[in-house]
Coordinates of C-alpha atoms (C1' of nucleotides) in Angstrom, one line a residue:
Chain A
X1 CA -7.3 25.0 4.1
X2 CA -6.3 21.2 3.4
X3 CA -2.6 21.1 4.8
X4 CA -0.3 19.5 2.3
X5 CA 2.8 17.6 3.4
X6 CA 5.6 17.1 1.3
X7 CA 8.9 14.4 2.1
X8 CA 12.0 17.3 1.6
X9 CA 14.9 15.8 0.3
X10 CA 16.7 18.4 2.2
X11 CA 15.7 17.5 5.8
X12 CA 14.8 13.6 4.6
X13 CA 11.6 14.4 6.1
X14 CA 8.4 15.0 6.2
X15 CA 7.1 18.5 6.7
X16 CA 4.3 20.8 6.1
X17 CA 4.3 22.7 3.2
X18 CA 4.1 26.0 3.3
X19 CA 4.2 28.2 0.2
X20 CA 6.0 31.3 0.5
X21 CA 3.1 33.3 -1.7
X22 CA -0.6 31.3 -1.1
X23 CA -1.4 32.9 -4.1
X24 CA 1.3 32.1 -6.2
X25 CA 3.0 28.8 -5.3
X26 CA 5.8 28.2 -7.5
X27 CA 7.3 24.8 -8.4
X28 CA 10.2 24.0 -10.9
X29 CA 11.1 20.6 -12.1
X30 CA 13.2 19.7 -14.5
X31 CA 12.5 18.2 -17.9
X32 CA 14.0 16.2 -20.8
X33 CA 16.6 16.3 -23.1
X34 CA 14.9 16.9 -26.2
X35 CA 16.9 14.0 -28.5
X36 CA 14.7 11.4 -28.5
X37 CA 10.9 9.8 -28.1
X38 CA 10.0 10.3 -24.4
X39 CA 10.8 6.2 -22.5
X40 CA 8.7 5.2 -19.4
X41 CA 11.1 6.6 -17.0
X42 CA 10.8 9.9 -18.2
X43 CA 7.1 9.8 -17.8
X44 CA 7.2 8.8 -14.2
X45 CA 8.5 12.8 -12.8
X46 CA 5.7 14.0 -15.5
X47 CA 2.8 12.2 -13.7
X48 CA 4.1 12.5 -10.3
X49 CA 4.6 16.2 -10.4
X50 CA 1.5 16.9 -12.8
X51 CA -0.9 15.3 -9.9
X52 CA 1.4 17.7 -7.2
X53 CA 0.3 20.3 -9.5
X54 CA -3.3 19.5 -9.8
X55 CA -3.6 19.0 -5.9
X56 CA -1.9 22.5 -5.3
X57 CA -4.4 23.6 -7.9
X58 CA -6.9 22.3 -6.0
X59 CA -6.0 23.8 -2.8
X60 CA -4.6 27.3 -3.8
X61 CA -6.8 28.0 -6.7
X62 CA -6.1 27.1 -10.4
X63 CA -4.4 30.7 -11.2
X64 CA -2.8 30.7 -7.9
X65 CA -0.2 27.8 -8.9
X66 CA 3.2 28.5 -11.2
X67 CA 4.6 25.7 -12.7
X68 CA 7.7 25.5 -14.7
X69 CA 9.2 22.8 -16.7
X70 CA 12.1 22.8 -19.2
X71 CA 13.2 21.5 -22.4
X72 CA 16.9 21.2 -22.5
X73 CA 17.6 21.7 -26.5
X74 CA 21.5 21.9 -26.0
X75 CA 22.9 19.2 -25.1
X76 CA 25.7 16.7 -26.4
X77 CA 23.9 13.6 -26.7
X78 CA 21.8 16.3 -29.1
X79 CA 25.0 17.4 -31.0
X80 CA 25.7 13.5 -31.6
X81 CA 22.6 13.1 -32.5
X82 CA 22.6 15.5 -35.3
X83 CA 26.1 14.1 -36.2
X84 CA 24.8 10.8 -36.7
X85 CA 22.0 11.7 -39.1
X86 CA 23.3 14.7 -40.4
X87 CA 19.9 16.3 -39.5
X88 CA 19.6 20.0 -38.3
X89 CA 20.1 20.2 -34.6
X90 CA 16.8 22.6 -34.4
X91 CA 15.1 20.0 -36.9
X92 CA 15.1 17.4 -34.3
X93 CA 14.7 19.3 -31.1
X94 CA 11.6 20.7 -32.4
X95 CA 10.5 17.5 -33.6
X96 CA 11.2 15.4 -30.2
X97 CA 9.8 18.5 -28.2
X98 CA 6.2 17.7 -30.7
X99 CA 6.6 14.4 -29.8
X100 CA 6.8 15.0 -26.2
X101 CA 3.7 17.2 -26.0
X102 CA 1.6 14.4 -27.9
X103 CA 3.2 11.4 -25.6
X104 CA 2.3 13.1 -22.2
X105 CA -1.2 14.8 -23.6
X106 CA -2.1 11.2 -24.3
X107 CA -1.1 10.8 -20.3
X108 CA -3.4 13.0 -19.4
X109 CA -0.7 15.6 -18.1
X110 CA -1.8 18.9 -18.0
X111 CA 0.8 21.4 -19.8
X112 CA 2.8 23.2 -17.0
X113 CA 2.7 26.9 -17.3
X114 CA 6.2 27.5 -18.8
X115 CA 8.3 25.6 -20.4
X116 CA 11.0 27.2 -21.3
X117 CA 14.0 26.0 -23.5
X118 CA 17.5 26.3 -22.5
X119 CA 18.7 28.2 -26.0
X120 CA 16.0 31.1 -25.2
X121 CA 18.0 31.7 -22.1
X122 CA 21.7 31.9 -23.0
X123 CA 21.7 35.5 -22.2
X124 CA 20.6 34.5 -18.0
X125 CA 23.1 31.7 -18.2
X126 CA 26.2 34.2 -18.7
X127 CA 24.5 36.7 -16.6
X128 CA 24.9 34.3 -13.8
X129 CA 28.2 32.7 -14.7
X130 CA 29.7 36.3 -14.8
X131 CA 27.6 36.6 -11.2
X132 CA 29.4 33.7 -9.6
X133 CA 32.6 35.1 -11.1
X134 CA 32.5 38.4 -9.6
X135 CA 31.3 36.7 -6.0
X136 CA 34.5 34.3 -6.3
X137 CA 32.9 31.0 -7.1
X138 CA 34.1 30.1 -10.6
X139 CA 36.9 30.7 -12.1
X140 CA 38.1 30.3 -15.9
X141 CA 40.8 28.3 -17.3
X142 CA 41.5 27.1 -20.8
X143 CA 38.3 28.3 -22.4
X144 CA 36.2 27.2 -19.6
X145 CA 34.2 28.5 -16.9
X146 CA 34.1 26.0 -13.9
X147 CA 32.2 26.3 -10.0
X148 CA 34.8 26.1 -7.3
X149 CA 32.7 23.7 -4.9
X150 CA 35.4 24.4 -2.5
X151 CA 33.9 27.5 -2.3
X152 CA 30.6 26.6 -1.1
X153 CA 31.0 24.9 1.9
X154 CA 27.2 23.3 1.8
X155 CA 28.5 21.6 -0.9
X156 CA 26.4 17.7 -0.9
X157 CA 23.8 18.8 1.6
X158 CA 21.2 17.9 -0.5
X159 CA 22.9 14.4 -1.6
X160 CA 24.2 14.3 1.9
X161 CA 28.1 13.3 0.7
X162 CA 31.0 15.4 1.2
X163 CA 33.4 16.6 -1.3
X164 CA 36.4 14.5 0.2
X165 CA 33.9 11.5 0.4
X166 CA 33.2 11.7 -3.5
X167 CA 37.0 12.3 -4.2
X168 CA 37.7 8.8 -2.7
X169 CA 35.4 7.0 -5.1
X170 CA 37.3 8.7 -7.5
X171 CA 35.2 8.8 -10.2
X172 CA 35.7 11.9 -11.2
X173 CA 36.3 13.0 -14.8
X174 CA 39.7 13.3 -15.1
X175 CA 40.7 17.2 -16.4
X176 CA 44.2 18.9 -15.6
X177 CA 42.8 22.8 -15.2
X178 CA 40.6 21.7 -12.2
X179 CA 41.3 23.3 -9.2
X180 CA 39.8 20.5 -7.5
X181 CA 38.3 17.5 -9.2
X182 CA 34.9 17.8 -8.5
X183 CA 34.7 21.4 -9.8
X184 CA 32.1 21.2 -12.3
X185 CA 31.5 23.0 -15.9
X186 CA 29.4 26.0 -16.3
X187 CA 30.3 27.5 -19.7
X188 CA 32.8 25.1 -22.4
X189 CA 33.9 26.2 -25.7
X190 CA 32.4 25.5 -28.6
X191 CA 34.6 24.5 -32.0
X192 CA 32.8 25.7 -35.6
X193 CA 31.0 21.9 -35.6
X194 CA 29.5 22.9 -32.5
X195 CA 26.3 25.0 -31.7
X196 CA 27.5 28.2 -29.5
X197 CA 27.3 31.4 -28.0
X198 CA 29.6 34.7 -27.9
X199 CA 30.2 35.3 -24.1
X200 CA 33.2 37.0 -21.9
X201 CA 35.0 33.9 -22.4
X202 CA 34.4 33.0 -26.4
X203 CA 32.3 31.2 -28.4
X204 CA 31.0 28.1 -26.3
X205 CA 28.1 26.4 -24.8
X206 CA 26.6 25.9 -21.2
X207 CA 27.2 23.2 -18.9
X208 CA 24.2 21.0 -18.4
X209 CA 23.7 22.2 -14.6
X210 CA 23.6 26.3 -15.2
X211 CA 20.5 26.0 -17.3
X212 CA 17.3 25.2 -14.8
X213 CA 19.3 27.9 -12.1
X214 CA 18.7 30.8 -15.0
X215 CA 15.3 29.4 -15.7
X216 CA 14.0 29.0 -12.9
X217 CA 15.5 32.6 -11.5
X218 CA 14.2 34.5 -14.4
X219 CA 10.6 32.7 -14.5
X220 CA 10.1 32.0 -10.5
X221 CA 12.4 34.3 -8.9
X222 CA 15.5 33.9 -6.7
X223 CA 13.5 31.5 -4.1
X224 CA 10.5 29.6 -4.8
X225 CA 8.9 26.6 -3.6
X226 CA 8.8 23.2 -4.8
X227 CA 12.1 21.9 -7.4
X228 CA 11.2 18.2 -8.5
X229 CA 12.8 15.4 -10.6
X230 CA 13.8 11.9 -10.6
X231 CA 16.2 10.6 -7.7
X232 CA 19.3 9.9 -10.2
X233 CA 19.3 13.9 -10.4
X234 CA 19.8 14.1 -6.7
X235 CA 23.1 14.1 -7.2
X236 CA 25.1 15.9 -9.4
X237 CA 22.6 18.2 -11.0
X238 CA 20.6 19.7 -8.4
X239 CA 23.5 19.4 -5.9
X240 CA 25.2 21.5 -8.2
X241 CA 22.4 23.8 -9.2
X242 CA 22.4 24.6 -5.6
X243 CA 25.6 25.6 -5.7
X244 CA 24.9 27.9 -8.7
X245 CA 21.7 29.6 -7.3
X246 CA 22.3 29.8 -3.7
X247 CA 26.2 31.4 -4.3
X248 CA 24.5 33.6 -6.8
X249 CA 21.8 34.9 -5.0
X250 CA 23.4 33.7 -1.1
X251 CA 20.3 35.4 0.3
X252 CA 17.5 34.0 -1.2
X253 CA 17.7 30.4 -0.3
X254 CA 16.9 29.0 -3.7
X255 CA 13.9 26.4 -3.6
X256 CA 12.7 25.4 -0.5
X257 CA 11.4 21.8 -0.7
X258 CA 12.8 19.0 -2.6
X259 CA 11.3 16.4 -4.2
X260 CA 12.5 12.9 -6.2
X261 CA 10.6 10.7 -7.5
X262 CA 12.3 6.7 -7.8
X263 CA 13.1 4.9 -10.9
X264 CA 10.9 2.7 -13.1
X265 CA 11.6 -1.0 -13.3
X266 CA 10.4 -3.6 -16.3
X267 CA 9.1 -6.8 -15.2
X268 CA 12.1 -6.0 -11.5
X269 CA 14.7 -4.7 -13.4
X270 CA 16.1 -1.9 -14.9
X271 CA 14.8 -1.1 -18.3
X272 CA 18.0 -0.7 -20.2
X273 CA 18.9 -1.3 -24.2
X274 CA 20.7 -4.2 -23.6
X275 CA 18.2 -5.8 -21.6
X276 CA 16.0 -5.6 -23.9
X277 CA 13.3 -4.5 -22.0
X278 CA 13.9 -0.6 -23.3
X279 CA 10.7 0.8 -24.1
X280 CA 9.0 4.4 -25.0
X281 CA 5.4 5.8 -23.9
X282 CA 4.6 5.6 -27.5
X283 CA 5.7 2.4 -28.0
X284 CA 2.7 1.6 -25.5
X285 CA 0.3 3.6 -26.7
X286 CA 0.9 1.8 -30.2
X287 CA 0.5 -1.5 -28.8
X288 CA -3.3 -0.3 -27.8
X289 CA -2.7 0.7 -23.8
X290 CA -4.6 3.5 -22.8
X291 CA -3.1 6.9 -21.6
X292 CA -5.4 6.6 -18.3
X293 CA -3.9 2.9 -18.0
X294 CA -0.3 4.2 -18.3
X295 CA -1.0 6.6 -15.6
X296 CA -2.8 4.6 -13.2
X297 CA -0.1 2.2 -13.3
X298 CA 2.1 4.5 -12.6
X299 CA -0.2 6.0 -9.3
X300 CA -0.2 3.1 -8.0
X301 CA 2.9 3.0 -6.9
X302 CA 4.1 5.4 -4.2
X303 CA 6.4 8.0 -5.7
X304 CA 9.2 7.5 -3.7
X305 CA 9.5 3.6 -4.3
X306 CA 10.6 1.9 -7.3
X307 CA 7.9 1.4 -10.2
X308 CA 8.1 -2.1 -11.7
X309 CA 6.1 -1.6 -15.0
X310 CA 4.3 -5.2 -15.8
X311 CA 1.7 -6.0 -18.0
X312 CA -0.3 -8.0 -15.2
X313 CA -0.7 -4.4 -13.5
X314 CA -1.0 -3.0 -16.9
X315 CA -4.4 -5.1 -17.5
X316 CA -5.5 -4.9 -13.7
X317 CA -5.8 -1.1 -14.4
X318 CA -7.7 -1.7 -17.7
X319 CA -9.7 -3.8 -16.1
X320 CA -10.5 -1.7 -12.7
X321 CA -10.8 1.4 -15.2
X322 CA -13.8 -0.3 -17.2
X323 CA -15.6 -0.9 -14.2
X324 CA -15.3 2.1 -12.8
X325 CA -16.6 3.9 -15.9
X326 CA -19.1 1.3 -16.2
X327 CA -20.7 2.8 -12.9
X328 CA -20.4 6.1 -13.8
X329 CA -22.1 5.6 -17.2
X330 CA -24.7 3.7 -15.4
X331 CA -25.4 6.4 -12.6
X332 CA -24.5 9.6 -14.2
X333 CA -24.2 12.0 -11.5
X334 CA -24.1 15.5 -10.7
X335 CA -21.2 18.1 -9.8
X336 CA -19.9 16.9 -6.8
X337 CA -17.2 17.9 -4.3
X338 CA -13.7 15.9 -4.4
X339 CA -14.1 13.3 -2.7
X340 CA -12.0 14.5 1.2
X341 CA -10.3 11.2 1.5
X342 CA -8.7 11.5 -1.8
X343 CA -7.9 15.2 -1.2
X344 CA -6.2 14.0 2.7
X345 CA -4.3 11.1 1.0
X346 CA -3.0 13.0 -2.0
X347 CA -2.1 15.6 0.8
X348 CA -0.2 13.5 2.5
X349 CA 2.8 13.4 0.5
X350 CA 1.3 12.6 -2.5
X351 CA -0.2 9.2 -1.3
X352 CA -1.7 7.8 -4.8
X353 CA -2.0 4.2 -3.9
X354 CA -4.0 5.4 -0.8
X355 CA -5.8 7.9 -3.0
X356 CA -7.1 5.1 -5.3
X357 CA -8.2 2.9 -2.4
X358 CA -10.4 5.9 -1.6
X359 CA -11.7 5.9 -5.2
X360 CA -12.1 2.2 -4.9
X361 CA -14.6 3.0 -2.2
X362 CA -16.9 5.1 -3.8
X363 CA -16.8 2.3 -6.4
X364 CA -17.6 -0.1 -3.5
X365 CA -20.3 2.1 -2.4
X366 CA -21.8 3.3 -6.2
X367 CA -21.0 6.7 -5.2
X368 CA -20.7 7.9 -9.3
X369 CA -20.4 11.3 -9.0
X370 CA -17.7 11.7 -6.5
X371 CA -16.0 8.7 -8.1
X372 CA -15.8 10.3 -11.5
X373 CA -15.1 14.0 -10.1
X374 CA -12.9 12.8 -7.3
X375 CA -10.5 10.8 -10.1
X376 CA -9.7 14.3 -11.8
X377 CA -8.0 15.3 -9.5
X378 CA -5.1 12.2 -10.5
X379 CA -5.5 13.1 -14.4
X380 CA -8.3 10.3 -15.0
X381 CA -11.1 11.1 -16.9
X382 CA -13.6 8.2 -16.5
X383 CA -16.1 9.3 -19.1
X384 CA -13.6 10.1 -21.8
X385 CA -11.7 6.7 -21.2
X386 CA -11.6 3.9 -23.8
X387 CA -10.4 0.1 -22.3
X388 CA -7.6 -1.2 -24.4
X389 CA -10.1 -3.7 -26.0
X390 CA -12.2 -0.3 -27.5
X391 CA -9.3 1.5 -28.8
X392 CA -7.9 -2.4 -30.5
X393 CA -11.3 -2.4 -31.8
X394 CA -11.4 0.9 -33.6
X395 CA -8.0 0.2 -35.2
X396 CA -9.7 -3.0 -36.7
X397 CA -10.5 -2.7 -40.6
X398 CA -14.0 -2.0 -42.1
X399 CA -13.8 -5.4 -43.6
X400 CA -13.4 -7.1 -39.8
X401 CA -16.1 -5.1 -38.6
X402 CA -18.5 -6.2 -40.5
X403 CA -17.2 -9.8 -40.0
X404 CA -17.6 -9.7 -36.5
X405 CA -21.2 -8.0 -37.2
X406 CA -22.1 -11.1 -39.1
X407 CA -20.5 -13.5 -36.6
X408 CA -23.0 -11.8 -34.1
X409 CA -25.8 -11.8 -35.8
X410 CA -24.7 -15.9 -36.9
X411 CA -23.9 -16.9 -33.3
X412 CA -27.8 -15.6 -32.2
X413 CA -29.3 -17.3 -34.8
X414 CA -27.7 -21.1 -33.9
X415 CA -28.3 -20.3 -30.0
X416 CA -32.0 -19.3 -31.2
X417 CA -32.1 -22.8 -32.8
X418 CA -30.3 -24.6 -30.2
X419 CA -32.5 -23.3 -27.2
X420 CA -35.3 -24.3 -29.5
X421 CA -34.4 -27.8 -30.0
X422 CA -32.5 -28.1 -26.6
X423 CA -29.5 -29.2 -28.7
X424 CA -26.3 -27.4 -28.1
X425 CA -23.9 -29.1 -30.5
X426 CA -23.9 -26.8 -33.3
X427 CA -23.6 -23.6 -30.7
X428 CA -20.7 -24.8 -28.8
X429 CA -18.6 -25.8 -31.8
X430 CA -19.1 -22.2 -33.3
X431 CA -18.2 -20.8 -29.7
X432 CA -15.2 -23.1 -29.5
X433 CA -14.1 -21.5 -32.5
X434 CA -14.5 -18.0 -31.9
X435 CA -13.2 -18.8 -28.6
X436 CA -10.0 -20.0 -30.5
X437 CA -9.8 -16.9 -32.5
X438 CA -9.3 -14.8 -29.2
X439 CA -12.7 -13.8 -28.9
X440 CA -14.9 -13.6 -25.7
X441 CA -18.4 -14.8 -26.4
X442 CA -20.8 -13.4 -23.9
X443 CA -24.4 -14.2 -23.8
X444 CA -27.5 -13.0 -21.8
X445 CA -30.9 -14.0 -22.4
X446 CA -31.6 -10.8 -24.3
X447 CA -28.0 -10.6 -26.4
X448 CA -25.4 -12.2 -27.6
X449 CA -21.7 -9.9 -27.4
X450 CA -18.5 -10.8 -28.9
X451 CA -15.5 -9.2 -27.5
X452 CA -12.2 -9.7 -29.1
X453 CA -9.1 -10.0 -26.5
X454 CA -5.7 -9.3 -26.5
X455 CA -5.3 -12.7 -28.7
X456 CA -7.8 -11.7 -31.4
X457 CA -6.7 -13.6 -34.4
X458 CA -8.8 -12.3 -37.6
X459 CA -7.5 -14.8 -39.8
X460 CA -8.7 -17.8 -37.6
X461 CA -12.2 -16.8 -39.0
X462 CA -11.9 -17.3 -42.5
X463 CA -13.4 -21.1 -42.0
X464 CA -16.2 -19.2 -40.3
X465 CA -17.1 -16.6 -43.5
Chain B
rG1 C1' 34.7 2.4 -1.4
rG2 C1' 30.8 6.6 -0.4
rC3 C1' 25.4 7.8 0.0
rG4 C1' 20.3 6.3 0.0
rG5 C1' 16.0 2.9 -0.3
rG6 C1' 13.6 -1.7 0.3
rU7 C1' 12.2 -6.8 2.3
rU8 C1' 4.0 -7.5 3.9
rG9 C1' -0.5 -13.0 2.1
rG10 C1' -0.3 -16.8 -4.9
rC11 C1' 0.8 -11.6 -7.3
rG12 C1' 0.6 -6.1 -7.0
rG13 C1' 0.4 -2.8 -3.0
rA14 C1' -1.2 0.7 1.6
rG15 C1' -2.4 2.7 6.3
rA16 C1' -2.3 2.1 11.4
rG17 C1' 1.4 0.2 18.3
rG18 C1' -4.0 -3.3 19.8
rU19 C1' -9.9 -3.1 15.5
rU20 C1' -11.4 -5.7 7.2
rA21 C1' -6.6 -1.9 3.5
rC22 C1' -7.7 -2.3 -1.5
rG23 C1' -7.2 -4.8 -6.3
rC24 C1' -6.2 -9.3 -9.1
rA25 C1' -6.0 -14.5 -8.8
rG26 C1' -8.0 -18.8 -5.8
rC27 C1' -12.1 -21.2 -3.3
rG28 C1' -17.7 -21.6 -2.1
rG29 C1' -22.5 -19.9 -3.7
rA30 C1' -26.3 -17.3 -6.9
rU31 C1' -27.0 -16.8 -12.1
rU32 C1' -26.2 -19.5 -17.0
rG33 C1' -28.1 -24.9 -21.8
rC34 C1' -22.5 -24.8 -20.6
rA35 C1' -19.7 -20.5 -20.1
rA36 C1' -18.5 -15.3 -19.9
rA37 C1' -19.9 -11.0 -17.4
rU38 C1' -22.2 -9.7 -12.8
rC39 C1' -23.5 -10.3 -7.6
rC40 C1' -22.8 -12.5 -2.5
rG41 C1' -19.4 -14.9 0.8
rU42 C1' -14.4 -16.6 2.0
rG43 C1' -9.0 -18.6 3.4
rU44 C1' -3.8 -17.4 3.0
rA45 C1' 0.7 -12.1 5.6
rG46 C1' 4.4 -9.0 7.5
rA47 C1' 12.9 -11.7 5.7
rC48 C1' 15.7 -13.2 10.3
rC49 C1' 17.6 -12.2 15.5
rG50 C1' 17.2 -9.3 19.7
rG51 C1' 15.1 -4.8 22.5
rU52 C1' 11.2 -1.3 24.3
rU53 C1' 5.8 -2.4 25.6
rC54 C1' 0.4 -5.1 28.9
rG55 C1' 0.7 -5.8 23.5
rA56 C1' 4.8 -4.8 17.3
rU57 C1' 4.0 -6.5 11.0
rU58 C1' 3.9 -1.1 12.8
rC59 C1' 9.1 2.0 17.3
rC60 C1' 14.7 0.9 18.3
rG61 C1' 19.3 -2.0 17.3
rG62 C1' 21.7 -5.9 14.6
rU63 C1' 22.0 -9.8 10.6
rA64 C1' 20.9 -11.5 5.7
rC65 C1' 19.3 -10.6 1.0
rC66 C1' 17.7 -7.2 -2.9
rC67 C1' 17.8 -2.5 -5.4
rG68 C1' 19.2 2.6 -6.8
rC69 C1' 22.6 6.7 -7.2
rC70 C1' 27.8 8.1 -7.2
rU71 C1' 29.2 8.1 -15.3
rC72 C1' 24.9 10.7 -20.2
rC73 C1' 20.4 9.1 -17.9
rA74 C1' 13.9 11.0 -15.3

RNA sequence: GGCGGGUUGGCGGAGAGGUUACGCAGCGGAUUGCAAAUCCGUGUAGACCGGUUCGAUUCCGGUACCCGCCUCCA
């Protein structure tokens, strides 16, 4: 058995993972708010945790692996949402959650076994709520149900702050009822505008936190392995869902190992709105990037550093992904065994920029079959995968199809003559002009290509019809 | 203010206390009418200052700079 070793957020280290079931290894991580089109950073925990889920695969057998993601569909950027457009709230968490499927299918990410959404479960979230009442640990006041933190004295283990320490940055939403500041909300009421839910304590709503500790109780038990998701929520949401599961259910111990993934950059900085630089996984796919390109980028960065999204890697992968399927197509190849290096670096904490030096390898050394079997295991599929220049290409219109098909057939003919005659004149103004129009003119003694670029300009041809 | 991460060659980005990361770009060569593509070869590193060591880019301490989280955010 390949051993696996996993950085815990918990202990800030590396350890060994262990499950607690080898034949059903549980992992929960948590998902999006379902408002709007998936952006880049939201793809990032989605390919980090969909490769830790096709390595545990791997290693424990493919039935032998529980994975669990959510949608949250209540939520108050939804509710504003809905304000603004005066759309159903349903109507456009049902459309994001579509939208979401087809953005990360293109990424190759395999769909985790459940993913539940937060309104199916309102029933757990009370059930828990009323739990943490009973055991002392929340308390309600003025229509709301809030955790006591000073109740749980691991309160910031996993964040590794205290509660005083927090208080004195004092940024702390300022509400009267608090017992203590950093008391957080579990269940808020809900006026008539508002989606909610009869409970003990009225019509209202959950806090944002209770949701993945019902979840993830009801579909992977009290304790379970692996809980994932981006770094930023470190701290407060799974601090606090700590709180909620492990006051609950104090003997379980809740999930086990930890895992964050970093943020996503844009050209070194932050993607944000007012940057500029704010962009979703569709927008990408629109501008003709392959899914497989997307995710290699993203792999090529270690999970736990900052991914800086550029185009120069974005065409790097494009460009390493054509040649790589160019050998494959060229050797064929039978069923072959992963590749071991890739399996040992993927095993060591997820290792992906190691893993595709390993593939890069069996590149080097025209190993085709392990190449292509070897890169399913990070979500690539070599013999399905169309270069950005292929999938431009197919978007083009009949009418510059058959252009470029006569441009061909043209640019054969004057190389015929001008080998003929050993005068090049006429062929090298006609390739200075395609040239100009953004297209790559390759020629062999047997054929003559024309391979449109990123740059392809159609209308530059018309002097050429 | 609190917590955490980073600084590697032109660019991206790893592992390893002493032996080529890898890719792209560059350079030289093969090939080509010229190119492109392809193939072969090849140079350039480890922020700064100390310490441990026979030996550190790799371990430890400090300095500088950068970044993230602490507020809805993946």
């Amino acid at each position: 058995m390949v051993t696996i070793r996993l950085h815990n957020t918990l202990t800030r280290k590396k350890e060994v993972f262990e499950p607690l079931d080898a034949s059903d290894v549980r992992m929960y991580v948590c998902g999006p708010t379902v408002y709007d089109r998936a952006h880049l950073g939201n793809a990032r925990p989605v390919l980090v945790f969909d490769v830790l889920f096709r390595l545990l695969r791997h290693v424990y057998g493919e039935g032998a692996v529980t994975y669990a993601r959510n949608f949250t569909d209540v939520d108050d950027k939804i509710n504003a949402r809905a304000a603004e457009t005066g759309r159903e709230i349903g109507e456009i968490t049902e459309e994001t959650i579509a939208w979401y499927h087809q953005d990360m299918d293109a990424l190759g990410a395999l769909r985790p076994t459940h993913e539940p959404r937060a309104t199916a479960y309102i029933a757990q979230m009370i059930a828990m709520i009323e739990r943490l009442i009973a055991r002392g640990h929340a308390y309600e006041v003025a229509g709301h149900v809030l955790f006591d933190v000073r109740s749980y004295p691991a309160y910031g283990r996993l964040s590794g702050r205290s509660v005083d320490d927090m208080i004195a940055g004092a940024r702390v939403e300022v509400a009267p009822f608090k017992r203590d500041p950093m008391d957080f909300v579990l269940w808020k009421p809900s006026d008539a505008s508002l989606p909610g839910w009869e409970s003990p304590w009225g019509r209202g709503r959950p806090g944002w936190h209770i949701e993945c500790s019902a979840m993830s109780h009801e579909l992977l038990g009290a304790s379970f392995d692996i809980h994932g998701g981006g770094l930023d929520l470190q701290f407060p949401h799974h601090e606090n869902e700590i709180a909620q599961s492990c006051c609950a259910f104090p003997d379980a111990g809740f999930a086990r190992y930890w895992l964050h993934n970093e943020m996503v950059q844009v050209e070194g900085k932050k993607m944000s709105k007012s940057l500029g630089n704010f962009f979703t996984v569709r927008d990408l796919l629109d501008q003709g990037w392959p899914g497989e390109v997307i995710r290699f980028v993203m792999l090529s960065t270690h999970y736990r550093k900052p991914m800086d999204w550029t185009e120069i890697k974005a065409q790097d992968a494009d460009t390493r992904l054509s040649k790589w399927q160019e050998l494959i197509r060229e050797c064929g190849g039978e069923e072959m065994e992963t590749d071991p290096q890739v399996v040992a670096d993927l095993s060591d904490d997820l290792n992906t920029p190691g893993a595709i030096k390993a593939l890069q390898d069996l590149y080097s050394k025209k190993d085709a079959a392990s190449l292509r079997n070897s890169c399913h295991l990070l979500g690539i599929d070599l013999l399905s995968f169309k270069p950005r220049s292929a999938l431009l290409q197919e978007r083009r219109s009949d009418s510059i199809a058959t252009l470029l098909k006569d441009l061909k057939r043209r640019v054969s003919e004057v190389r015929g003559e001008a080998l003929a005659k050993k005068d090049f004149a006429e062929m090298d103004k006609l390739k200075t002009r395609l040239t100009d129009a953004g297209i790559e003119v390759r020629m062999s003694k047997a054929d003559v290509q024309l391979v449109p670029g990123p740059n392809f300009d159609p209308t530059k041809l018309e002097a050429l019809k």
